[in-house]
mmCIF file of C-alpha atoms in Angstrom:
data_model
loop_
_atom_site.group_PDB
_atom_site.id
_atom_site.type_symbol
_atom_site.label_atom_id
_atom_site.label_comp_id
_atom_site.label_asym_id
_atom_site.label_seq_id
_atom_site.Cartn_x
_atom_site.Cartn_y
_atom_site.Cartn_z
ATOM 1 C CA UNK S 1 194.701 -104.407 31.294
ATOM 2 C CA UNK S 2 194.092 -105.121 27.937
ATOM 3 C CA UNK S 3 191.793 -102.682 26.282
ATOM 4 C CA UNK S 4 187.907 -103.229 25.424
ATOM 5 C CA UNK S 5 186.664 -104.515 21.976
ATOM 6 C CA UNK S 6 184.420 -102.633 19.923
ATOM 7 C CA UNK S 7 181.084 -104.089 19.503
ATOM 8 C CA UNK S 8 180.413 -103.917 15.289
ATOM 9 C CA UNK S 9 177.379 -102.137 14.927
ATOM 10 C CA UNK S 10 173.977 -104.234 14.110
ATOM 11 C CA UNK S 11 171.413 -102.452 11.858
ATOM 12 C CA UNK S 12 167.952 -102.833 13.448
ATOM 13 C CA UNK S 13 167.320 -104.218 9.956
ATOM 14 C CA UNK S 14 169.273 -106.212 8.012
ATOM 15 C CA UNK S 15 169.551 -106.318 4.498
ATOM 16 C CA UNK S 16 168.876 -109.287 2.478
ATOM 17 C CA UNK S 17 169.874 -107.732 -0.535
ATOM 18 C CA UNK S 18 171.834 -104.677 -1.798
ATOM 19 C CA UNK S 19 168.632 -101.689 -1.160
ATOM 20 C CA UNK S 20 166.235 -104.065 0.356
ATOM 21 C CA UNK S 21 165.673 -104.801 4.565
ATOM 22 C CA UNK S 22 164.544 -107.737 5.844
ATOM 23 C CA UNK S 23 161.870 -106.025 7.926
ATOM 24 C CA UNK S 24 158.986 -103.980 5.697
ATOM 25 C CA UNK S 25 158.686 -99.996 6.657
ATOM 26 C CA UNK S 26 155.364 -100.657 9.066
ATOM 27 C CA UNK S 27 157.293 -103.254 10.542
ATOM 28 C CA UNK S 28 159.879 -101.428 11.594
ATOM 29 C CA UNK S 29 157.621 -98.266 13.164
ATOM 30 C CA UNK S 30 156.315 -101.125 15.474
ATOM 31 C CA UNK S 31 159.963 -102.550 16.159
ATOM 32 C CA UNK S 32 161.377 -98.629 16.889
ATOM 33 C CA UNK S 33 158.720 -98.209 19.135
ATOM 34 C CA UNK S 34 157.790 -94.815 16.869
ATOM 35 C CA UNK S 35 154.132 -95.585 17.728
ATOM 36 C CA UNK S 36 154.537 -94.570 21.477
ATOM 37 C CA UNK S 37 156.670 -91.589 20.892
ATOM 38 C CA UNK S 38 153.600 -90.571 18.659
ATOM 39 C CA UNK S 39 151.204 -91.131 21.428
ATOM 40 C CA UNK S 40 153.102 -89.651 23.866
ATOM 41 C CA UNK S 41 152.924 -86.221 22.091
ATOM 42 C CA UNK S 42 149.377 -86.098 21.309
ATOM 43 C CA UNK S 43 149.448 -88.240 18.352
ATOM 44 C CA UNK S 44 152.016 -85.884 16.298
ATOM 45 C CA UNK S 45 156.270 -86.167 16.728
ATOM 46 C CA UNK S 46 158.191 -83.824 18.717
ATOM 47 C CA UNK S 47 159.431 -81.194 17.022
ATOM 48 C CA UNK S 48 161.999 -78.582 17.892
ATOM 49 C CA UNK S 49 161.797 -75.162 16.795
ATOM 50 C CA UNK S 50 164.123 -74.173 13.840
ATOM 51 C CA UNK S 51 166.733 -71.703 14.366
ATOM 52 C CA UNK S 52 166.592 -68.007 13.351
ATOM 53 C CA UNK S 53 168.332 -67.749 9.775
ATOM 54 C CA UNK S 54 171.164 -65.580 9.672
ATOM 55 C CA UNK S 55 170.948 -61.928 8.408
ATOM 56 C CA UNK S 56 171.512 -62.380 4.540
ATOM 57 C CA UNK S 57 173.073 -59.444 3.524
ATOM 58 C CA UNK S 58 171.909 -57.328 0.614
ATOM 59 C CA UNK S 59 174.719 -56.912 -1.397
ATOM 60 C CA UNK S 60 176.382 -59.704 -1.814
ATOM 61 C CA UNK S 61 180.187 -59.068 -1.074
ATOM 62 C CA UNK S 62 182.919 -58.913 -4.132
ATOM 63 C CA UNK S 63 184.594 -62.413 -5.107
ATOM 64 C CA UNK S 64 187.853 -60.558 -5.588
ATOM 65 C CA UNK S 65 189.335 -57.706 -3.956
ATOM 66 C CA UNK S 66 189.817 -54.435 -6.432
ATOM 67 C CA UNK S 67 193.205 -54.150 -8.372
ATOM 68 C CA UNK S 68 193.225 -50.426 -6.733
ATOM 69 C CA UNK S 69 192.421 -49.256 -3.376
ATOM 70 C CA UNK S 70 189.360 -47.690 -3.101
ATOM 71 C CA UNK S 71 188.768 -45.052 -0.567
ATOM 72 C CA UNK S 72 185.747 -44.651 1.654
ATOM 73 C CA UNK S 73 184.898 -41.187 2.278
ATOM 74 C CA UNK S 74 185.405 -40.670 6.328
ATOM 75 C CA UNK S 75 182.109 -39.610 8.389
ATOM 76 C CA UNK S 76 182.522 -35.993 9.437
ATOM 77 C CA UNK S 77 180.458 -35.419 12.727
ATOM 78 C CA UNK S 78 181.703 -32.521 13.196
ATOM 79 C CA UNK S 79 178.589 -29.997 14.152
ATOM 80 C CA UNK S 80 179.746 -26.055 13.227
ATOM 81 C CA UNK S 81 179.261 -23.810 16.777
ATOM 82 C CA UNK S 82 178.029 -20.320 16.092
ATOM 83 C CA UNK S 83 180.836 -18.208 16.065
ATOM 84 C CA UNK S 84 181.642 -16.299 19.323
ATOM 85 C CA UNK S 85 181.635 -12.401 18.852
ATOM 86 C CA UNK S 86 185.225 -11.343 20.514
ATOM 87 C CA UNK S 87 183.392 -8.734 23.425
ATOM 88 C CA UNK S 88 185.217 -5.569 22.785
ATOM 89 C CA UNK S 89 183.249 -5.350 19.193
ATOM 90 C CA UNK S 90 179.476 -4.032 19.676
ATOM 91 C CA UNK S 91 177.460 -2.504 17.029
ATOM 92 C CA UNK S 92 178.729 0.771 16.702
ATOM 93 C CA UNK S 93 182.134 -0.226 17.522
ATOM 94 C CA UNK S 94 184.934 1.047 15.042
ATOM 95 C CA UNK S 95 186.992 -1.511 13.406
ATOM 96 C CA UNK S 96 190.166 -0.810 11.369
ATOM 97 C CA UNK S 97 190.621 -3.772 8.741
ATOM 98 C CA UNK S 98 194.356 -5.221 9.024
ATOM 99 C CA UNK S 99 194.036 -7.441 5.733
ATOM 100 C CA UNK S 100 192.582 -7.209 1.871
ATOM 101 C CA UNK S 101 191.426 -4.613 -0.189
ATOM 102 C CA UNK S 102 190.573 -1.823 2.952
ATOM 103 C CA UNK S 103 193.587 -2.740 4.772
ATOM 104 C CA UNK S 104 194.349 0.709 6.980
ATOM 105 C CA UNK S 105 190.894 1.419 6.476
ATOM 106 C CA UNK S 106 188.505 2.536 10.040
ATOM 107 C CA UNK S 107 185.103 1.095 9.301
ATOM 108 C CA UNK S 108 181.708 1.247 11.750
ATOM 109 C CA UNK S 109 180.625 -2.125 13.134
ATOM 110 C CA UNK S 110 176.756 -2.556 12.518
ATOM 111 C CA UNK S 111 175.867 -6.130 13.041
ATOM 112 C CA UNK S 112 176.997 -9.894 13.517
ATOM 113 C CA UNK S 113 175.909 -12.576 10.465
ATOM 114 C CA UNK S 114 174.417 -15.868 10.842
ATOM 115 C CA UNK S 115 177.868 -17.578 9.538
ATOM 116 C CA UNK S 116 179.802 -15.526 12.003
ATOM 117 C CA UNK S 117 181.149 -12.492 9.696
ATOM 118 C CA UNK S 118 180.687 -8.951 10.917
ATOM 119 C CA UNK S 119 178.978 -6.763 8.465
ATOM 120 C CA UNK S 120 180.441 -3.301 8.154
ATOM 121 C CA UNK S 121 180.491 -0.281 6.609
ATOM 122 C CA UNK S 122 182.560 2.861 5.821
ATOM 123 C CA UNK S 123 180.771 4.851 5.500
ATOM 124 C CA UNK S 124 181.202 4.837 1.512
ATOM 125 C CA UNK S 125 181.383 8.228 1.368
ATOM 126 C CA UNK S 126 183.771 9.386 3.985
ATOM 127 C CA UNK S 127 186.457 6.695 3.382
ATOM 128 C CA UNK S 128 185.112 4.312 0.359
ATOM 129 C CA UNK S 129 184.513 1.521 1.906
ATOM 130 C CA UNK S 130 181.324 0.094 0.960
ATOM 131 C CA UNK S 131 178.727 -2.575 3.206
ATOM 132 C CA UNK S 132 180.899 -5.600 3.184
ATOM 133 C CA UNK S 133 181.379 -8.895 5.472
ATOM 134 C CA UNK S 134 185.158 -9.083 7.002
ATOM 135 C CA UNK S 135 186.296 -11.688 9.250
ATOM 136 C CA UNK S 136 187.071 -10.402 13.262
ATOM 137 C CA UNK S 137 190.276 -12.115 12.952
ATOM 138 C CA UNK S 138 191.316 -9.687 10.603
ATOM 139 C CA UNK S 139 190.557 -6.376 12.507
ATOM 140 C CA UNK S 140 190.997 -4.709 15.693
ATOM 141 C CA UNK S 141 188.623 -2.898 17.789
ATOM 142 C CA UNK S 142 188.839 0.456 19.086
ATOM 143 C CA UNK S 143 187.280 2.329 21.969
ATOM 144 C CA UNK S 144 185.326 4.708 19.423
ATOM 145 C CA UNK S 145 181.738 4.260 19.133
ATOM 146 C CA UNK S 146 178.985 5.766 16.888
ATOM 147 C CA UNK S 147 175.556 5.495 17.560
ATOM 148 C CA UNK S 148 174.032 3.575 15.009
ATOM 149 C CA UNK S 149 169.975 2.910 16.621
ATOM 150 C CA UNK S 150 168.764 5.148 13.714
ATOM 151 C CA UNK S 151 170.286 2.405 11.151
ATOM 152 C CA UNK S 152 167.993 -0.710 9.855
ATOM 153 C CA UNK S 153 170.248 -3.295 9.240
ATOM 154 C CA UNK S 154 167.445 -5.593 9.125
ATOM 155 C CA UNK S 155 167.482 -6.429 5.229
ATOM 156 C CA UNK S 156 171.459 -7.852 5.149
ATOM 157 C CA UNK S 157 172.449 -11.786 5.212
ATOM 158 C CA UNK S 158 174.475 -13.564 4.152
ATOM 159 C CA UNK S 159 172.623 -14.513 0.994
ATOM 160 C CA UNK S 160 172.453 -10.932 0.263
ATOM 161 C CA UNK S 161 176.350 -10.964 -0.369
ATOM 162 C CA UNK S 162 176.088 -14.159 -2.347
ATOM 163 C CA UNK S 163 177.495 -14.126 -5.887
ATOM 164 C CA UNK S 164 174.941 -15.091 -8.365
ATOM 165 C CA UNK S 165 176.510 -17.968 -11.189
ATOM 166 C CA UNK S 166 177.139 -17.324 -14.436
ATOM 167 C CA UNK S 167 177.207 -19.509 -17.802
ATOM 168 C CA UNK S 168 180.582 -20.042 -19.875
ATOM 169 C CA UNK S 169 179.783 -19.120 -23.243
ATOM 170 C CA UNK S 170 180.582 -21.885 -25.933
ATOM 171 C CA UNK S 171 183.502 -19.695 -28.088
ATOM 172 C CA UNK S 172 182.624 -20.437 -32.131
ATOM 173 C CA UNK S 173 186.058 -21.553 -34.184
ATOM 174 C CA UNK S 174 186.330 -17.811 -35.537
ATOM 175 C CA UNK S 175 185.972 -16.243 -31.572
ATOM 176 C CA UNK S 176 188.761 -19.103 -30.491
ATOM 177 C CA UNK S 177 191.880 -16.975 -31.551
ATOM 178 C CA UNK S 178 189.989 -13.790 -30.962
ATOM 179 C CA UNK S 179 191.340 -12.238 -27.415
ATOM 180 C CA UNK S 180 188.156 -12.313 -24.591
ATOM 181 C CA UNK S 181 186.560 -9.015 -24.332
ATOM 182 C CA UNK S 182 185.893 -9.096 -20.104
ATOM 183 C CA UNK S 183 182.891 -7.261 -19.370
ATOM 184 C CA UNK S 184 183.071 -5.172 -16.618
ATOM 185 C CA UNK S 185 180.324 -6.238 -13.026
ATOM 186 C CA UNK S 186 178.530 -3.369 -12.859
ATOM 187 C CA UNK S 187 177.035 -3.189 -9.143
ATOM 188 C CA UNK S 188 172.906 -3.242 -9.224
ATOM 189 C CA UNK S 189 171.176 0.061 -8.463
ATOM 190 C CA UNK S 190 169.504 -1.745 -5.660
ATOM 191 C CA UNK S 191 172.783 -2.243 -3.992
ATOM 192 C CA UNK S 192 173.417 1.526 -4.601
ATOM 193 C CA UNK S 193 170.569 2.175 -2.988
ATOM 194 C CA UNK S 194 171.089 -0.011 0.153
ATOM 195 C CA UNK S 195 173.918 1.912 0.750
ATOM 196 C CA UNK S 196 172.748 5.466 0.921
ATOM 197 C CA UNK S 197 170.155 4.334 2.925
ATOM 198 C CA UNK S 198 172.576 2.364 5.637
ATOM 199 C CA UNK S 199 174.840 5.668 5.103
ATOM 200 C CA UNK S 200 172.482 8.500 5.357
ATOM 201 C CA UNK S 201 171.442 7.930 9.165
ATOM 202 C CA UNK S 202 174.734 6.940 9.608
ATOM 203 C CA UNK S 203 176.564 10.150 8.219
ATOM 204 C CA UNK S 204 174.371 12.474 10.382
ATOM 205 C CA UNK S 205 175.599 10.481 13.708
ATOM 206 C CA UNK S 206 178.821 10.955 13.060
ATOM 207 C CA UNK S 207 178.655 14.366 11.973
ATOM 208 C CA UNK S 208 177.549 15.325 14.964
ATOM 209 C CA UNK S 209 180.345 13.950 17.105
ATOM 210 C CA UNK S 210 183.845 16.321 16.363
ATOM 211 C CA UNK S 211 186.871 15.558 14.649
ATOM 212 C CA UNK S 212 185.033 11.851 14.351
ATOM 213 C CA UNK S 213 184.400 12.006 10.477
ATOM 214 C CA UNK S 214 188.445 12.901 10.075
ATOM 215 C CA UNK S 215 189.346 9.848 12.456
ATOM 216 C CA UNK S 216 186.961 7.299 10.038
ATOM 217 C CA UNK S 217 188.661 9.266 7.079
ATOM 218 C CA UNK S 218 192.394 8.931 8.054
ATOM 219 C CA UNK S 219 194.070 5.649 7.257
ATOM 220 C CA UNK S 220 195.813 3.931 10.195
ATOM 221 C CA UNK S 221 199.441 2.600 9.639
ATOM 222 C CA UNK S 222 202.542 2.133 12.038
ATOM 223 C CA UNK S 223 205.230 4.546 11.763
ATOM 224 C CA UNK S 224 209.176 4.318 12.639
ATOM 225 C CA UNK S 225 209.277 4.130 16.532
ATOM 226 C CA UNK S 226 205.633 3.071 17.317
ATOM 227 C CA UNK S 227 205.026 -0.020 19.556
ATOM 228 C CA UNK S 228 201.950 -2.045 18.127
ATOM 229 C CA UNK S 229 201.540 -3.385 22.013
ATOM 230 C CA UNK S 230 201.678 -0.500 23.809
ATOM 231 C CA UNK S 231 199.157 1.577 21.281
ATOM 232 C CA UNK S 232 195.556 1.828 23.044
ATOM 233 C CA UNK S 233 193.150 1.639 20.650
#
């Protein structure tokens, strides 16, 4: 079967010369039949509707990629729980410190921070330790308890722990080779204060228990033959 010819395609209008039909533009409405379409729609042409233009973006993105990598910081969703107070430590509970400074040192438990650090205190002047924030990873807590409802720890937050900044003085070109005199932090007298008045109420409690001011004084420490697991606290 041999196959079909194409038919050439015939322009509706012809042209007689290079940019000129043979038919004249109202002539051609008529022969296109544009004039019913028209009345057919209510004397206007059918339109359709135009399509939603895509979302321009509005930053246009880089011709070229960067000669270096450029890392994106990662989004950190992560929302901080409140830490969980480990139940054997209650105010009043006494804590010896295994880590830092007071390492040894048997300190009274008298309340639980807002960023999850347990306030405690010595008292300063049985054993020297002073009110301070220590981490209840880092102690262990014994079956003593002092009664601490006469003691308002109401006043102490974190923010009253928080260091305050300090400036780095320019150094001149005669103080450059001169060696750095450090001047000593001297603690506020309001902080003094604080801490006779957390100790004071505090002192009297244990005072009146026996042998109790000896135990906070002593300094704990394993000796040769002592199992830490089988020690009851």
């Amino acid at each position: 079967m041999a196959p079909k010819q194409r038919k050439a395609q015939v322009s509706r209008n012809p042209d007689l010369i290079r940019g000129i039909g043979k038919y004249s533009r109202s002539k051609m409405y008529h022969k296109r039949g544009l004039w019913a379409i028209k009345a057919k729609n209510g004397g206007s042409f059918p339109c359709h509707d135009k399509k939603p233009a895509a979302d321009v973006p509005a930053v246009k993105p880089a011709k070229f990629y960067p000669a270096d990598d450029v890392k994106k910081p990662l989004i950190n969703k992560h929302k901080p729980k409140p830490t969980k107070l480990r139940a054997s430590i209650t105010p009043g509970t006494v804590l010896i410190i295994l880590a830092g400074r007071f390492k040894g040192k048997r300190v009274v438990f008298l309340k639980q921070l807002s960023s999850g650090l347990l306030l405690v205190t010595g008292p300063f002047k049985i054993n020297g330790v002073p009110l301070r924030r220590v981490n209840q990873s880092y102690v262990i807590g014994t079956s003593t308890k002092v009664d601490i409802s006469g003691v308002n720890v109401e006043k102490f937050d974190d923010k009253y722990f928080a260091k305050e900044g300090q400036k780095k003085k320019k150094k001149g070109e005669g103080e450059f080779f001169e060696a750095e005199k450090e001047d000593k932090n001297v603690l506020p007298q309001e902080k003094k204060d604080d801490q006779k008045t957390v100790d004071t109420p505090l002192i009297k409690a244990i005072e009146g228990v026996t042998d109790l001011k000896t135990y906070l004084a002593a300094r704990f420490s394993l000796k040769q033959g002592m199992k830490p697991h089988e020690l009851v606290f």
